[in-house]
Structure formats: C-alpha cells, structure tokens
Amino acid sequence: MAKADKINFSTPSGFPEFLPGEKRLELYLLDTIRRVFESYGFTPIETPAVERLEVLQAKGNQGDNIIYGINPILPPNRQAEKDKAGETGAEARALKFDQTVPLAAYIARHLNELTFPFARYQMDVVFRGERAKDGRYRQFRQCDIDVVARRELSLLYDAQMPAIISEIFEAVNIGDFLIRINNRKILTGFFKSVGIEERKIKPCIGIIDTLEKIGETKVKQDLEKEGILGDQTQKIIEFINIKGTVDEVLDKLRYLAQTISEAQEFITGVTELETVIAGVRNLGVPENRFCIDLSIARGLDYYTGTVYETILLGHEALGSICSGGRYEELVGVFLDEKMPGVGISIGLTRLISRLLKAGILNSLASTPAQVMVVNLQNDLMPVYLNVSQKLRQAGINVITSFEQRPLGKQFQQAEKQGIQFCVIIGSEEAAAQKSSLKDLKTREQVEVPMENLAEEIKRRIGSSPFGEIKSQK
Amino acid sequence: MAKADKINFSTPSGFPEFLPGEKRLELYLLDTIRRVFESYGFTPIETPAVERLEVLQAKGNQGDNIIYGINPILPPNRQAEKDKAGETGAEARALKFDQTVPLAAYIARHLNELTFPFARYQMDVVFRGERAKDGRYRQFRQCDIDVVARRELSLLYDAQMPAIISEIFEAVNIGDFLIRINNRKILTGFFKSVGIEERKIKPCIGIIDTLEKIGETKVKQDLEKEGILGDQTQKIIEFINIKGTVDEVLDKLRYLAQTISEAQEFITGVTELETVIAGVRNLGVPENRFCIDLSIARGLDYYTGTVYETILLGHEALGSICSGGRYEELVGVFLDEKMPGVGISIGLTRLISRLLKAGILNSLASTPAQVMVVNLQNDLMPVYLNVSQKLRQAGINVITSFEQRPLGKQFQQAEKQGIQFCVIIGSEEAAAQKSSLKDLKTREQVEVPMENLAEEIKRRIGSSPFGEIKSQK
C-alpha cells in the first residue's frame, strides 16, 4: 500500500523502465547485436554520460534537441561549500544526446592511442528533452557502429554494414526485413543534371526524404515552394520512383549516367554504389534482404555517400529500424583533420517498445532461472543446496526454494516467473540419489538419477539460453 | 592536430572513459558477474538514470553525496518555448547516486507485477558529485544484487551471498580473496551486554568499522570520546579481536552467549550466523575463502543482521572489493510495508581502476577480432570476404584487411591491436582452396585447407573467448 501524504515515486515523464521480462528481452537483443558487431572486429567504447556543454554544442547547434544540463545539489550539511572550488565551481556540463559528437570527442582525446581504421561500437543510453509521447523517450539506448579512417576509407566498409544489419535481424527473428541502399552522390548528381542550383540541393534532398511520410503530392508542393520548376520536379519524381531488382536499377543508373548532362558526381555515385553492391553480394547477404531505393536520402546534411534504411516488411509504419551512412567530416570541430567514416545506428529502446506493442516480440520470462529446486522438507536443505550447485556448475540457472510451502504453491511460484522445470527430492529419493523432474509446461514428471540430472535438464532446455523467446513475425 | 582557439574536448573532471582494451576488460568482468548472478536466478532490471529529486532525497538525507540535478537547455531556435508547459515546466529531477533508493522506488512502482522474494541484479552507472581524486569518480558502475521479501526472508539467502562472491572472484582470477562475515546483532548484543546505552550503540559500531583504517589506539580514543568507559572499551577491543577458524570463533561465541548478561540479541545474532555459515558450507564455498570477523560492521545504519566484506589477500589496502548485508527497511519511505532484504555490491569502475593500477589485471587486446584476413591482391577480395564470412559463421571474430598494403604493414596493424592470427591467401592458394595461417605470437606459419581453417583457428585459440586475458595475481 502506498503511504498517505507521500512522495510521488513514479518515474519522471519520458524516463520509463522495463519490467524484468522486458529488460531480459533487451539484454537478449543487446547480446545478439554485440556478438555480430564483434564478429566484424568492432570494439566497444563507452563515453561518459556527461560531457562539457561546449563539446555537445560543438557542431554549431544541437539541432532541435533539448540538452539536459547538470548542476550539483549540495546536501544540507555541506551548504557552506557553495562558493568553494571543486564541484560547485565547475564548468558547464550536460548529458550526451547522441553517440556521434562523443565519438568525435573520444577520437580527438585518444588520437594517438587508437588504431585506424578505428571500428567501434557503443550501446549506451543518451538523453534528449523531447516531449514525451508515443515511443519517444527522454532516455534511450542507441546501438551504434562506426568505422573511421584518417585518410581513405574503403567502400567495402560500406558493404559490411548491410551484412551486419542482415545478420542481426536474421538472428533476432523478427520477420522479413529489407535494407534499402542509396548513395547521396547519385541524388545530388541527378539534381545537378536537371539544373537545380547547388544551394537548393540539400533542401530538396530533405524534402525527398519525407516522401514516405507525406506522400508524392505534398512532396511536389514542397519542391515547388523551394522554387523547383514543374518539369524538374517531374524528372525527380520519376527518378526516385525507379524500381526493379538491384541489377535492373543499376542498369538504369548506368544508362542515365551516359545520357544526362553534368553527370560527373552522378557517375561517381553510381560507381560507388556498384562497388558497395558487389561487396554486399560477396559477403553473402541474401538477395531478398536488400534493394536499391533511390528515394532514400537520410535527412542529415552529414551524409555524403552511401545511405541505408531498414524496414520491417508488413510493418512499414514502424519506420526505419536501422539507418546510417557514409560521411566525411566527423572530428572537424575538434581536430584539423578530415576523417571519413561510415556507420549505422539502431534506436534500441524505441525499437523494443514498438516491437512489443506490435506483438512482433514478446517479453521473456521474468527470471533467468530455468529450474526451481523445490523444498519438500527443511531437513533436506543440504541436499537441495548441493543439487542446486551441481546444476549451476553445469551452466543451468537455478532458484532453490527456501521456504517450506505446499508443493502446489511452489510450482505456482515457479510458473509465475516462467520457470519450466522443478526438481523434487524427498527423503527416499535423497537416500537413493534420485530426483523427480517435473516439466511445468507438459505437466510430465520423470525420475532421474541425480548424477544425470544436469544432462537431462540441458537436453530438455535445448541449446538456446533464451529458450523461452517467442516471435510471432 | 588539435585546432587552434578551440573547444576543450577533454572529459569533464571525474568522468573518465576507458580505452578499448580497458572497456573490453570491463565487459569481460560484467559478463562474468552477470553469469554468476543469473545462475542464482537474479533477474536484471535497469532503472532510469534520472529520478524525481524527492525520490532520491526520500531517505531524509542524501548522506554526504552531492546529487546532480538536471535542467533542460533549449536550442537557440526554441527559446520561445521557455515558459510553455512540457519539458521546461517539469518537476525537479536528478541523476541517481546509488541503486538502493531506485530499487525501493522500482518495487513500489511495480509491486503487483513482481514475484517475491524478488531477486534482482542491476549493473548501471550512478552519479555523485565527489571531489574527483584517486579512484573516486563522479560517474561509476555498480553491480548490485538484492533479494527482497514481503514478509520473512530465509537466512539461506544470506548464505548464498558468499557463494556468489566466491564464484565471481574465482572466475575472474584475481588471486586469493577472503570474505569476512559478521552479524550486526552480535555486535549490538555484545555492546548491550557490557552496559553500553542503546543510543550509543550505532555511533560505536561506526567507530569499530574504522578499525582497519585508523588503528586500535585511535579507535580507543574515539570510543572514549563517545563516553565509553575504559573497561568497556577493553572488552570491546578484545571481543572484536577474537580470531581463529570459523568453528573456533563460533565456539567462543557460543561460550560467550552462555556467560554474558542481557544476551538475548547476542544469541539471536549467533544463531543467525551459525545458520548462514552452515548454508555457506552446504553451498560448497571453500573454507579458505571465508571467515568470521567480528570487527566487520559496515558503517551504514541500514544493516541489521549479516554483513560482508571481501578483501584481496596481499592487497588489503585496496579495501573491500565486495560488501553488503541484511536489512529490514527498504521501501518504508514509499510504502506502508516492511520488506526485509539482503544484498551485495561491487563498485566495478573503481575496482577495475585499482586492479589495473596494482597490476593485478591487465587490459585486454584493443579489438575483439581474433583473426585478420590480409589483402595480398585486390582482385582476390571476393575470396577474402567469403573466407571471412565462413570464419564468422564458425564464431570467430574477423577483420578483413581492405587496404592493399605491404604484408609487413598488415601484420603490424594486426599485432598493434592484439590480433594473434593472420590468414594469407594468394592466387595459387585460392585456386587450390588453401590458405596460410600465421601465428603472430610464435611467428609460425602453416598451410591449412580452407575447409579446415575455422576448425584449426578455434583449436589454436582455445576455449576461452578472452584468450588474451592476463592475470598476474
């Protein structure tokens, strides 16, 4: 019962927390993502949650983001320190709102200690003062990888990204997905070729990027507002609607490359895209998992070449579940050096909440325990503890039931937490070095010699450490 | 080169960050700790970094901790929103400074969705405005477990804690450690029996707790200042200096229980301790890993029964590397209900920095990649990509070298990152479906048919996924 006239102990708006079964789902996804990232040699880093404010604002602006500044609150017995040096006199600091600015700062801070190309992953939480609404959180976890070079960065790094995305989403079994690949130089080049002025190109790309959200009619109006002529708009719309297999689209692009005027940048983009696609194929990404989509632009100015988005087929309304691209200018605000890079990001917290809501994933059991050793009689506790330890040593997660309660209650307790197996040992079994193994799902109960118990349970659990995960695609 | 007249991109004081090899060490330790926690059925939770200030201050005071409040900083284009509702009008919020208050809030928030006894682990970062000095950070990771019940909580949960501590520190191979166990009721009971007034007992326990830091002479002086008489002090000092094997100390305690006056609480404490020790033994904790130490008190008022500390033998100056105890009053500030619990905590960030400094642990290789597939000639890239993918599918972490550089440079690049194996394939090898496997440690090079490559590498890596970890005990 909550206390009367009491503290409001709810989480602050926009700072939700998971129940154990949901948190376990998040850990399962994090483990899977990490395994794939590491298999390509990406190494973990974690930058502090707090950076100097000037670092976070280094890119001229913080976009539309509200940053959270931090300020020390002294305990009552230390109010006298208010004016002293140290914590209270410290510089302006704030919570990071993405992983990109901190990555740039990390590289600047450790330039001579890192090996380039520097391939890192980072899966921390970031903070944004968004209005809290459906699926928008003020604290959320982003899983990012980037590979950054000090001079040239091979396009094969771009080709690895779809392979990584594909492996992750295959592994977590969330249904059919499609990675859409494009190249910003193709878009920019095409816009130039139809006579659009340099300064209008970025705004136009921004408009194209909204196509799926606002529809073709609205895109046409927005382009008109930018001063794009009707026949230019027509050509652009036709262009970004080019459809077909990867090879068909590449053929059309090669044909256009020979026919359009001022095609230099366009040709560079097409060549880059061909190289990336060849790499993606050599890496064995299944053909049905990727396509070329000329309407993909990624809003940010930041991207200069390859761009990616990933959609869940049948659930397109969820938006892109993994996006990214190639850029040229990461550390420029901190160092006198250009560093090209390519990266992707999964907004994990938001993704999980949407997948749970859509019923595509379910939360896991509320405990990692796979077995409960029940308590039939307190004087057998040494046996229960010993059996529990043997099972743990065999890699099985075990809860020993310490309270002596009716067996049915103990089974209920196990079932409520999603534990499938109970081990039951009475004095006769203990004397005969036997046990009864009850499967709470099938209600089946078998007698197993204690020495075979771990093996028998492992056989029944199967190979997956998350045997209980359910996907409904 | 850092830019002139530029942003200070260093981390804020007290907010350090790890290099990749150190972060990998942290992940290795986190994985190990999590595996042990989960093997006992502890389930993960993660509370937000940000809580309402009134929640964080609910326990009357925040101790000596400086809490960090958060306040939104609007971007320049949204200054007009300053006075609007939503983010800017929000309640006072701050960053959590431990995992205990948030655990209490979590239980209050989800009371009807959790199963009790509720056994959870939490390994997030917390924030304190400490003066940044040796080993004290303003952001650090704590690995906590607690099990909390709504009524009674069996003492066997107390017995599990040393088993868990022991398994963790055995697994991470940091040398000999000793878990010191005591019971606050024994201390309190003994103090009562020598005639110390109730109100002086907590301060006295606080003084006893400093014994190792300040020495016996100073402890005597401090007790005298509290108004403790000379012969009382003498008895206390003799008592907390009782040494011997676990059984010897238990014998002495049983003897005292029969001889001292007003022994009721003392006897309860001894009985609890006996139960816990029996459980610890039944759980198979090696005898040399634990002892009874009557001088262990744990400063906090909070603890009411079993208390633990863990020291690294030969490195006692590091202080306790894992501590905790039994308490009765977790959620009282939020709910009209008593909930007994028992928990332990590892201050991981501080521990790692101290173990690294003391040379007890070393950082790992700077990449998780175990193999580099080198680039002898660009036209064989499809082969390199294919071989890399086959190795990854076999569970090996691989970097493919995309830049065509002299072989020696590529080996250097691999070695610099701690990669032990290089796969070398020229056109002849490719045609014959062979490869050369070079061990950069032994400089040995062997020819391996491509189809056996994964198997051969796995055999050489050995079973540990962190084969490169070095411990110097």
Tab-separated table of N, CA, C and O in Angstrom, chain A residues 316-407:
chain	number	residue	atom	x	y	z
A	316	GLU	N	5.721	-1.484	-42.202
A	316	GLU	CA	6.449	-0.317	-42.714
A	316	GLU	C	6.205	0.925	-41.864
A	316	GLU	O	7.050	1.809	-41.783
A	317	ALA	N	5.028	0.959	-41.218
A	317	ALA	CA	4.685	2.144	-40.416
A	317	ALA	C	5.619	2.333	-39.227
A	317	ALA	O	5.698	3.421	-38.660
A	318	LEU	N	6.326	1.275	-38.847
A	318	LEU	CA	7.283	1.424	-37.747
A	318	LEU	C	8.431	2.348	-38.137
A	318	LEU	O	9.181	2.808	-37.280
A	319	GLY	N	8.592	2.585	-39.434
A	319	GLY	CA	9.715	3.410	-39.889
A	319	GLY	C	10.987	2.586	-39.943
A	319	GLY	O	10.968	1.370	-39.789
A	320	SER	N	12.105	3.275	-40.174
A	320	SER	CA	13.381	2.562	-40.314
A	320	SER	C	13.841	2.031	-38.958
A	320	SER	O	13.862	2.752	-37.972
A	321	ILE	N	14.222	0.763	-38.930
A	321	ILE	CA	14.677	0.164	-37.679
A	321	ILE	C	16.201	0.157	-37.569
A	321	ILE	O	16.751	-0.179	-36.519
A	322	CYS	N	16.879	0.533	-38.636
A	322	CYS	CA	18.338	0.668	-38.590
A	322	CYS	C	18.773	1.515	-39.767
A	322	CYS	O	18.473	1.194	-40.913
A	323	SER	N	19.449	2.611	-39.497
A	323	SER	CA	19.809	3.554	-40.555
A	323	SER	C	21.237	4.023	-40.376
A	323	SER	O	21.826	3.856	-39.313
A	324	GLY	N	21.746	4.654	-41.436
A	324	GLY	CA	23.093	5.203	-41.322
A	324	GLY	C	23.635	5.612	-42.663
A	324	GLY	O	22.876	5.787	-43.628
A	325	GLY	N	24.943	5.759	-42.731
A	325	GLY	CA	25.536	6.170	-43.989
A	325	GLY	C	26.996	6.554	-43.863
A	325	GLY	O	27.608	6.440	-42.793
A	326	ARG	N	27.510	7.040	-44.971
A	326	ARG	CA	28.914	7.442	-45.100
A	326	ARG	C	29.011	8.958	-44.913
A	326	ARG	O	28.165	9.701	-45.400
A	327	TYR	N	30.037	9.397	-44.225
A	327	TYR	CA	30.254	10.829	-44.019
A	327	TYR	C	31.731	11.133	-44.162
A	327	TYR	O	32.572	10.222	-44.177
A	328	GLU	N	32.065	12.416	-44.246
A	328	GLU	CA	33.466	12.802	-44.491
A	328	GLU	C	34.039	13.598	-43.337
A	328	GLU	O	35.243	13.750	-43.216
A	329	GLU	N	33.166	14.104	-42.515
A	329	GLU	CA	33.566	15.181	-41.616
A	329	GLU	C	33.092	14.848	-40.203
A	329	GLU	O	32.044	15.257	-39.779
A	330	LEU	N	33.884	14.035	-39.480
A	330	LEU	CA	33.446	13.673	-38.140
A	330	LEU	C	34.060	14.572	-37.082
A	330	LEU	O	33.381	15.152	-36.240
A	331	VAL	N	35.397	14.679	-37.114
A	331	VAL	CA	36.100	15.308	-35.994
A	331	VAL	C	36.472	16.755	-36.269
A	331	VAL	O	37.158	17.384	-35.469
A	332	GLY	N	36.016	17.280	-37.400
A	332	GLY	CA	36.427	18.617	-37.828
A	332	GLY	C	36.257	19.714	-36.791
A	332	GLY	O	37.016	20.678	-36.774
A	333	VAL	N	35.264	19.556	-35.928
A	333	VAL	CA	35.075	20.593	-34.906
A	333	VAL	C	36.163	20.556	-33.841
A	333	VAL	O	36.369	21.529	-33.131
A	334	PHE	N	36.844	19.415	-33.716
A	334	PHE	CA	37.853	19.289	-32.667
A	334	PHE	C	39.280	19.257	-33.204
A	334	PHE	O	40.209	19.711	-32.541
A	335	LEU	N	39.478	18.682	-34.390
A	335	LEU	CA	40.823	18.498	-34.921
A	335	LEU	C	40.926	19.074	-36.330
A	335	LEU	O	39.948	19.078	-37.072
A	336	ASP	N	42.130	19.519	-36.683
A	336	ASP	CA	42.370	20.000	-38.046
A	336	ASP	C	42.631	18.826	-38.968
A	336	ASP	O	43.725	18.673	-39.498
A	337	GLU	N	41.653	17.997	-39.147
A	337	GLU	CA	41.872	16.782	-39.916
A	337	GLU	C	40.525	16.302	-40.413
A	337	GLU	O	39.533	16.385	-39.696
A	338	LYS	N	40.508	15.802	-41.642
A	338	LYS	CA	39.274	15.177	-42.139
A	338	LYS	C	39.330	13.700	-41.837
A	338	LYS	O	40.371	13.070	-41.978
A	339	MET	N	38.240	13.154	-41.386
A	339	MET	CA	38.190	11.717	-41.151
A	339	MET	C	36.915	11.158	-41.745
A	339	MET	O	35.832	11.372	-41.215
A	340	PRO	N	37.051	10.406	-42.855
A	340	PRO	CA	35.849	9.788	-43.416
A	340	PRO	C	35.414	8.608	-42.554
A	340	PRO	O	36.242	7.955	-41.911
A	341	GLY	N	34.138	8.357	-42.547
A	341	GLY	CA	33.625	7.238	-41.764
A	341	GLY	C	32.325	6.729	-42.347
A	341	GLY	O	31.726	7.355	-43.232
A	342	VAL	N	31.915	5.580	-41.834
A	342	VAL	CA	30.605	5.053	-42.206
A	342	VAL	C	30.042	4.360	-40.965
A	342	VAL	O	30.788	3.738	-40.207
A	343	GLY	N	28.744	4.553	-40.741
A	343	GLY	CA	28.171	3.995	-39.521
A	343	GLY	C	26.691	3.713	-39.645
A	343	GLY	O	26.031	4.188	-40.579
A	344	ILE	N	26.198	2.925	-38.729
A	344	ILE	CA	24.755	2.669	-38.631
A	344	ILE	C	24.342	2.732	-37.167
A	344	ILE	O	25.179	2.636	-36.271
A	345	SER	N	23.043	2.904	-36.958
A	345	SER	CA	22.521	3.057	-35.610
A	345	SER	C	21.183	2.335	-35.474
A	345	SER	O	20.347	2.392	-36.378
A	346	ILE	N	21.028	1.646	-34.352
A	346	ILE	CA	19.735	1.047	-34.019
A	346	ILE	C	19.217	1.739	-32.757
A	346	ILE	O	19.891	1.721	-31.729
A	347	GLY	N	18.082	2.364	-32.858
A	347	GLY	CA	17.482	3.014	-31.682
A	347	GLY	C	16.760	1.944	-30.865
A	347	GLY	O	15.557	1.749	-30.993
A	348	LEU	N	17.522	1.268	-29.997
A	348	LEU	CA	17.037	0.013	-29.417
A	348	LEU	C	15.817	0.184	-28.510
A	348	LEU	O	14.859	-0.586	-28.605
A	349	THR	N	15.835	1.186	-27.639
A	349	THR	CA	14.728	1.350	-26.699
A	349	THR	C	13.415	1.552	-27.449
A	349	THR	O	12.405	0.903	-27.174
A	350	ARG	N	13.466	2.452	-28.426
A	350	ARG	CA	12.267	2.719	-29.206
A	350	ARG	C	11.853	1.474	-29.988
A	350	ARG	O	10.677	1.127	-30.063
A	351	LEU	N	12.838	0.785	-30.580
A	351	LEU	CA	12.540	-0.408	-31.366
A	351	LEU	C	11.829	-1.456	-30.505
A	351	LEU	O	10.814	-2.022	-30.897
A	352	ILE	N	12.374	-1.695	-29.319
A	352	ILE	CA	11.769	-2.711	-28.441
A	352	ILE	C	10.337	-2.331	-28.089
A	352	ILE	O	9.430	-3.156	-28.158
A	353	SER	N	10.134	-1.067	-27.745
A	353	SER	CA	8.779	-0.692	-27.312
A	353	SER	C	7.804	-0.839	-28.478
A	353	SER	O	6.656	-1.243	-28.284
A	354	ARG	N	8.285	-0.552	-29.716
A	354	ARG	CA	7.384	-0.691	-30.866
A	354	ARG	C	7.150	-2.163	-31.208
A	354	ARG	O	6.045	-2.561	-31.561
A	355	LEU	N	8.199	-2.978	-31.110
A	355	LEU	CA	8.042	-4.397	-31.438
A	355	LEU	C	7.152	-5.103	-30.416
A	355	LEU	O	6.371	-5.993	-30.770
A	356	LEU	N	7.277	-4.687	-29.160
A	356	LEU	CA	6.410	-5.264	-28.121
A	356	LEU	C	4.959	-4.881	-28.379
A	356	LEU	O	4.058	-5.716	-28.338
A	357	LYS	N	4.763	-3.596	-28.673
A	357	LYS	CA	3.418	-3.084	-28.906
A	357	LYS	C	2.766	-3.762	-30.110
A	357	LYS	O	1.591	-4.094	-30.086
A	358	ALA	N	3.572	-3.958	-31.160
A	358	ALA	CA	3.043	-4.567	-32.382
A	358	ALA	C	2.930	-6.087	-32.251
A	358	ALA	O	2.490	-6.758	-33.181
A	359	GLY	N	3.348	-6.629	-31.127
A	359	GLY	CA	3.260	-8.074	-30.943
A	359	GLY	C	4.271	-8.855	-31.768
A	359	GLY	O	4.132	-10.060	-31.961
A	360	ILE	N	5.284	-8.173	-32.268
A	360	ILE	CA	6.306	-8.857	-33.087
A	360	ILE	C	7.292	-9.589	-32.182
A	360	ILE	O	7.800	-10.651	-32.517
A	361	LEU	N	7.565	-9.022	-31.023
A	361	LEU	CA	8.351	-9.703	-29.995
A	361	LEU	C	7.552	-9.696	-28.696
A	361	LEU	O	6.751	-8.792	-28.462
A	362	ASN	N	7.786	-10.690	-27.880
A	362	ASN	CA	7.190	-10.713	-26.543
A	362	ASN	C	8.296	-10.611	-25.512
A	362	ASN	O	9.441	-10.962	-25.782
A	363	SER	N	7.934	-10.151	-24.334
A	363	SER	CA	8.945	-10.124	-23.285
A	363	SER	C	9.279	-11.559	-22.893
A	363	SER	O	8.520	-12.487	-23.139
A	364	LEU	N	10.443	-11.738	-22.307
A	364	LEU	CA	10.888	-13.071	-21.906
A	364	LEU	C	10.326	-13.412	-20.524
A	364	LEU	O	9.618	-12.615	-19.916
A	365	ALA	N	10.670	-14.588	-20.054
A	365	ALA	CA	10.302	-14.982	-18.691
A	365	ALA	C	10.880	-13.960	-17.725
A	365	ALA	O	11.895	-13.331	-18.010
A	366	SER	N	10.253	-13.787	-16.569
A	366	SER	CA	10.685	-12.732	-15.659
A	366	SER	C	11.917	-13.113	-14.845
A	366	SER	O	12.412	-12.300	-14.074
A	367	THR	N	12.422	-14.324	-14.984
A	367	THR	CA	13.673	-14.700	-14.320
A	367	THR	C	14.548	-15.481	-15.297
A	367	THR	O	14.022	-16.203	-16.153
A	368	PRO	N	15.859	-15.363	-15.165
A	368	PRO	CA	16.728	-16.210	-15.993
A	368	PRO	C	16.783	-17.657	-15.492
A	368	PRO	O	17.334	-18.512	-16.170
A	369	ALA	N	16.222	-17.909	-14.302
A	369	ALA	CA	16.271	-19.277	-13.767
A	369	ALA	C	15.488	-20.224	-14.665
A	369	ALA	O	14.385	-19.920	-15.095
A	370	GLN	N	16.075	-21.358	-14.931
A	370	GLN	CA	15.418	-22.363	-15.767
A	370	GLN	C	14.848	-23.484	-14.908
A	370	GLN	O	14.007	-24.252	-15.357
A	371	VAL	N	15.329	-23.570	-13.686
A	371	VAL	CA	14.965	-24.670	-12.802
A	371	VAL	C	14.688	-24.132	-11.402
A	371	VAL	O	15.390	-23.236	-10.933
A	372	MET	N	13.663	-24.690	-10.748
A	372	MET	CA	13.497	-24.461	-9.317
A	372	MET	C	13.671	-25.786	-8.593
A	372	MET	O	13.010	-26.778	-8.926
A	373	VAL	N	14.577	-25.803	-7.618
A	373	VAL	CA	14.694	-26.969	-6.747
A	373	VAL	C	13.745	-26.713	-5.582
A	373	VAL	O	13.961	-25.788	-4.790
A	374	VAL	N	12.675	-27.482	-5.504
A	374	VAL	CA	11.644	-27.178	-4.513
A	374	VAL	C	12.039	-27.736	-3.139
A	374	VAL	O	12.936	-28.570	-3.027
A	375	ASN	N	11.359	-27.224	-2.126
A	375	ASN	CA	11.656	-27.588	-0.740
A	375	ASN	C	10.545	-28.478	-0.185
A	375	ASN	O	9.479	-27.995	0.178
A	376	LEU	N	10.799	-29.787	-0.160
A	376	LEU	CA	9.803	-30.712	0.402
A	376	LEU	C	9.905	-30.764	1.920
A	376	LEU	O	8.913	-30.866	2.613
A	377	GLN	N	11.107	-30.772	2.434
A	377	GLN	CA	11.285	-30.800	3.892
A	377	GLN	C	12.597	-30.111	4.240
A	377	GLN	O	13.642	-30.385	3.641
A	378	ASN	N	12.520	-29.220	5.211
A	378	ASN	CA	13.665	-28.376	5.559
A	378	ASN	C	14.937	-29.165	5.860
A	378	ASN	O	16.035	-28.712	5.558
A	379	ASP	N	14.774	-30.366	6.461
A	379	ASP	CA	15.989	-31.092	6.837
A	379	ASP	C	16.746	-31.637	5.636
A	379	ASP	O	17.865	-32.120	5.772
A	380	LEU	N	16.145	-31.570	4.444
A	380	LEU	CA	16.875	-31.977	3.241
A	380	LEU	C	17.587	-30.799	2.562
A	380	LEU	O	18.136	-30.938	1.465
A	381	MET	N	17.547	-29.631	3.192
A	381	MET	CA	18.133	-28.437	2.575
A	381	MET	C	19.585	-28.648	2.115
A	381	MET	O	19.945	-28.206	1.027
A	382	PRO	N	20.428	-29.341	2.913
A	382	PRO	CA	21.790	-29.572	2.418
A	382	PRO	C	21.797	-30.286	1.058
A	382	PRO	O	22.615	-29.956	0.190
A	383	VAL	N	20.880	-31.210	0.861
A	383	VAL	CA	20.773	-31.903	-0.427
A	383	VAL	C	20.336	-30.920	-1.517
A	383	VAL	O	20.903	-30.882	-2.614
A	384	TYR	N	19.328	-30.099	-1.197
A	384	TYR	CA	18.832	-29.137	-2.198
A	384	TYR	C	19.931	-28.155	-2.613
A	384	TYR	O	20.068	-27.815	-3.788
A	385	LEU	N	20.673	-27.705	-1.614
A	385	LEU	CA	21.746	-26.746	-1.925
A	385	LEU	C	22.818	-27.413	-2.783
A	385	LEU	O	23.305	-26.834	-3.765
A	386	ASN	N	23.139	-28.642	-2.431
A	386	ASN	CA	24.160	-29.368	-3.185
A	386	ASN	C	23.726	-29.626	-4.627
A	386	ASN	O	24.494	-29.393	-5.572
A	387	VAL	N	22.496	-30.068	-4.791
A	387	VAL	CA	21.974	-30.312	-6.150
A	387	VAL	C	21.947	-29.009	-6.945
A	387	VAL	O	22.344	-28.964	-8.115
A	388	SER	N	21.500	-27.927	-6.296
A	388	SER	CA	21.441	-26.629	-6.985
A	388	SER	C	22.826	-26.233	-7.501
A	388	SER	O	22.968	-25.779	-8.637
A	389	GLN	N	23.839	-26.394	-6.652
A	389	GLN	CA	25.202	-26.016	-7.051
A	389	GLN	C	25.703	-26.866	-8.205
A	389	GLN	O	26.356	-26.358	-9.120
A	390	LYS	N	25.387	-28.157	-8.177
A	390	LYS	CA	25.827	-29.036	-9.274
A	390	LYS	C	25.202	-28.590	-10.592
A	390	LYS	O	25.857	-28.593	-11.634
A	391	LEU	N	23.921	-28.216	-10.533
A	391	LEU	CA	23.254	-27.763	-11.756
A	391	LEU	C	23.883	-26.453	-12.254
A	391	LEU	O	24.114	-26.266	-13.439
A	392	ARG	N	24.168	-25.551	-11.310
A	392	ARG	CA	24.790	-24.274	-11.699
A	392	ARG	C	26.144	-24.514	-12.343
A	392	ARG	O	26.491	-23.885	-13.336
A	393	GLN	N	26.906	-25.433	-11.756
A	393	GLN	CA	28.226	-25.714	-12.333
A	393	GLN	C	28.108	-26.257	-13.754
A	393	GLN	O	29.030	-26.115	-14.552
A	394	ALA	N	26.958	-26.846	-14.067
A	394	ALA	CA	26.735	-27.351	-15.420
A	394	ALA	C	26.159	-26.269	-16.339
A	394	ALA	O	25.803	-26.551	-17.486
A	395	GLY	N	26.058	-25.044	-15.822
A	395	GLY	CA	25.612	-23.937	-16.673
A	395	GLY	C	24.111	-23.696	-16.645
A	395	GLY	O	23.580	-22.982	-17.502
A	396	ILE	N	23.434	-24.278	-15.675
A	396	ILE	CA	21.978	-24.099	-15.574
A	396	ILE	C	21.679	-23.057	-14.484
A	396	ILE	O	22.330	-23.034	-13.442
A	397	ASN	N	20.727	-22.184	-14.756
A	397	ASN	CA	20.333	-21.164	-13.779
A	397	ASN	C	19.251	-21.714	-12.854
A	397	ASN	O	18.212	-22.166	-13.321
A	398	VAL	N	19.506	-21.648	-11.551
A	398	VAL	CA	18.669	-22.354	-10.583
A	398	VAL	C	18.226	-21.452	-9.437
A	398	VAL	O	19.031	-20.709	-8.881
A	399	ILE	N	16.947	-21.543	-9.104
A	399	ILE	CA	16.457	-20.965	-7.847
A	399	ILE	C	16.186	-22.124	-6.889
A	399	ILE	O	15.508	-23.085	-7.255
A	400	THR	N	16.743	-22.049	-5.694
A	400	THR	CA	16.410	-23.016	-4.659
A	400	THR	C	15.274	-22.417	-3.834
A	400	THR	O	15.354	-21.255	-3.434
A	401	SER	N	14.241	-23.206	-3.624
A	401	SER	CA	13.105	-22.714	-2.856
A	401	SER	C	13.428	-22.896	-1.371
A	401	SER	O	13.593	-24.016	-0.904
A	402	PHE	N	13.571	-21.792	-0.628
A	402	PHE	CA	13.977	-21.895	0.774
A	402	PHE	C	12.786	-22.041	1.713
A	402	PHE	O	12.882	-22.659	2.752
A	403	GLU	N	11.674	-21.438	1.337
A	403	GLU	CA	10.504	-21.518	2.201
A	403	GLU	C	9.821	-22.869	2.018
A	403	GLU	O	9.589	-23.302	0.887
A	404	GLN	N	9.489	-23.519	3.133
A	404	GLN	CA	8.775	-24.794	3.045
A	404	GLN	C	7.291	-24.508	2.923
A	404	GLN	O	6.627	-24.190	3.911
A	405	ARG	N	6.780	-24.612	1.711
A	405	ARG	CA	5.369	-24.325	1.479
A	405	ARG	C	4.763	-25.500	0.721
A	405	ARG	O	5.487	-26.339	0.181
A	406	PRO	N	3.420	-25.574	0.630
A	406	PRO	CA	2.820	-26.682	-0.127
A	406	PRO	C	3.412	-26.734	-1.541
A	406	PRO	O	3.681	-25.688	-2.151
A	407	LEU	N	3.597	-27.942	-2.024
A	407	LEU	CA	4.242	-28.142	-3.310
A	407	LEU	C	3.558	-27.347	-4.427
A	407	LEU	O	4.210	-26.722	-5.269
